[in-house]
């Protein structure tokens, strides 16, 4: 259950117990939010419109957007479907780190 914040734009989440999804096992997820670009943001927005059929009004309050962002920032290339299957405590910690990052980038 340990987690470490390396920098303001990087986060390592260690799952309370390994997350298993479709034959893949994730012990941790390493996210580097600093590598993301406006293209990533726009691609996530487009994914939500196409897949979920809705428009994101405020990414910082949209759980689907935040978790898709976490997946894009992940060096383990965890899928959105896999991260959705994480235990709620792990899911919430990851979501909260993404939210903190998004809030830190607003002026």
Tab-separated table of C-alpha atoms in Angstrom:
chain	number	residue	atom	x	y	z
A	1	UNK	CA	0.000	0.000	0.000
A	2	UNK	CA	2.975	2.306	-0.254
A	3	UNK	CA	2.963	5.124	-2.736
A	4	UNK	CA	5.654	7.586	-3.641
A	5	UNK	CA	5.465	10.971	-5.286
A	6	UNK	CA	8.679	11.443	-7.237
A	7	UNK	CA	7.965	14.910	-8.593
A	8	UNK	CA	4.919	17.098	-8.959
A	9	UNK	CA	4.189	15.467	-12.314
A	10	UNK	CA	5.109	11.853	-11.527
A	11	UNK	CA	3.373	9.336	-9.314
A	12	UNK	CA	3.912	5.665	-8.542
A	13	UNK	CA	0.903	3.813	-7.216
A	14	UNK	CA	1.573	0.423	-5.636
A	15	UNK	CA	-1.585	-1.660	-5.550
A	16	UNK	CA	-2.654	-3.004	-2.158
A	17	UNK	CA	-2.541	-6.423	-3.799
A	18	UNK	CA	-1.567	-7.149	-7.402
A	19	UNK	CA	-4.239	-6.156	-9.906
A	20	UNK	CA	-4.975	-8.965	-12.357
A	21	UNK	CA	-6.852	-8.273	-15.549
A	22	UNK	CA	-7.107	-10.433	-18.670
A	23	UNK	CA	-3.877	-12.300	-18.022
A	24	UNK	CA	-1.884	-9.228	-17.028
A	25	UNK	CA	-0.712	-8.577	-13.486
A	26	UNK	CA	0.027	-5.063	-12.281
A	27	UNK	CA	1.886	-4.572	-9.006
A	28	UNK	CA	2.187	-0.858	-9.547
A	29	UNK	CA	1.381	1.885	-12.009
A	30	UNK	CA	3.993	4.526	-12.753
A	31	UNK	CA	2.483	7.694	-14.147
A	32	UNK	CA	4.444	10.560	-15.669
A	33	UNK	CA	1.920	13.337	-16.213
A	34	UNK	CA	4.704	15.608	-17.447
A	35	UNK	CA	5.006	13.627	-20.677
A	36	UNK	CA	1.392	14.317	-21.657
A	37	UNK	CA	0.538	16.917	-24.274
A	38	UNK	CA	-2.467	18.816	-25.520
A	39	UNK	CA	-2.859	16.058	-28.132
A	40	UNK	CA	-3.366	13.541	-25.309
A	41	UNK	CA	-5.976	15.762	-23.684
A	42	UNK	CA	-7.836	16.183	-26.959
A	43	UNK	CA	-7.630	12.446	-27.730
A	44	UNK	CA	-9.188	11.607	-24.362
A	45	UNK	CA	-11.924	14.156	-24.962
A	46	UNK	CA	-12.587	12.594	-28.383
A	47	UNK	CA	-12.599	9.045	-26.912
A	48	UNK	CA	-15.251	10.000	-24.400
A	49	UNK	CA	-17.407	11.628	-27.075
A	50	UNK	CA	-17.098	8.612	-29.378
A	51	UNK	CA	-17.223	5.772	-26.838
A	52	UNK	CA	-19.443	7.212	-24.124
A	53	UNK	CA	-21.469	9.584	-26.303
A	54	UNK	CA	-21.081	12.609	-24.083
A	55	UNK	CA	-19.098	15.805	-23.732
A	56	UNK	CA	-16.726	16.436	-20.830
A	57	UNK	CA	-17.580	19.757	-19.230
A	58	UNK	CA	-14.840	19.796	-16.564
A	59	UNK	CA	-12.060	17.192	-16.787
A	60	UNK	CA	-11.065	17.735	-13.168
A	61	UNK	CA	-14.486	16.441	-12.055
A	62	UNK	CA	-14.898	13.728	-14.696
A	63	UNK	CA	-13.751	10.351	-13.370
A	64	UNK	CA	-13.679	8.703	-16.794
A	65	UNK	CA	-11.479	11.499	-18.158
A	66	UNK	CA	-9.120	11.351	-15.176
A	67	UNK	CA	-8.699	7.581	-15.344
A	68	UNK	CA	-8.105	7.684	-19.100
A	69	UNK	CA	-5.447	10.321	-18.404
A	70	UNK	CA	-3.845	8.017	-15.807
A	71	UNK	CA	-3.708	5.235	-18.408
A	72	UNK	CA	-2.056	7.509	-20.986
A	73	UNK	CA	0.511	8.627	-18.412
A	74	UNK	CA	1.272	5.048	-17.351
A	75	UNK	CA	4.581	3.494	-18.310
A	76	UNK	CA	3.000	0.046	-17.751
A	77	UNK	CA	0.441	0.787	-20.502
A	78	UNK	CA	-2.470	-0.235	-18.289
A	79	UNK	CA	-5.790	-0.200	-20.126
A	80	UNK	CA	-8.824	1.822	-19.107
A	81	UNK	CA	-10.741	-1.424	-18.628
A	82	UNK	CA	-8.014	-2.806	-16.342
A	83	UNK	CA	-7.820	0.319	-14.210
A	84	UNK	CA	-11.613	0.303	-13.835
A	85	UNK	CA	-11.345	-3.159	-12.292
A	86	UNK	CA	-8.965	-1.967	-9.553
A	87	UNK	CA	-10.234	-2.176	-5.979
A	88	UNK	CA	-12.028	1.033	-5.022
A	89	UNK	CA	-9.342	2.205	-2.575
A	90	UNK	CA	-6.636	1.962	-5.268
A	91	UNK	CA	-8.940	3.454	-7.910
A	92	UNK	CA	-9.744	6.444	-5.687
A	93	UNK	CA	-6.083	7.123	-4.844
A	94	UNK	CA	-5.132	7.141	-8.513
A	95	UNK	CA	-8.104	9.363	-9.396
A	96	UNK	CA	-7.184	11.787	-6.617
A	97	UNK	CA	-3.556	12.044	-7.824
A	98	UNK	CA	-4.758	12.806	-11.352
A	99	UNK	CA	-7.161	15.421	-10.000
A	100	UNK	CA	-4.348	17.030	-7.986
A	101	UNK	CA	-2.181	17.151	-11.089
A	102	UNK	CA	-4.950	18.723	-13.179
A	103	UNK	CA	-5.657	21.315	-10.497
A	104	UNK	CA	-1.944	22.151	-10.280
A	105	UNK	CA	-1.873	22.966	-13.998
A	106	UNK	CA	-4.733	25.462	-13.854
A	107	UNK	CA	-3.902	29.124	-13.482
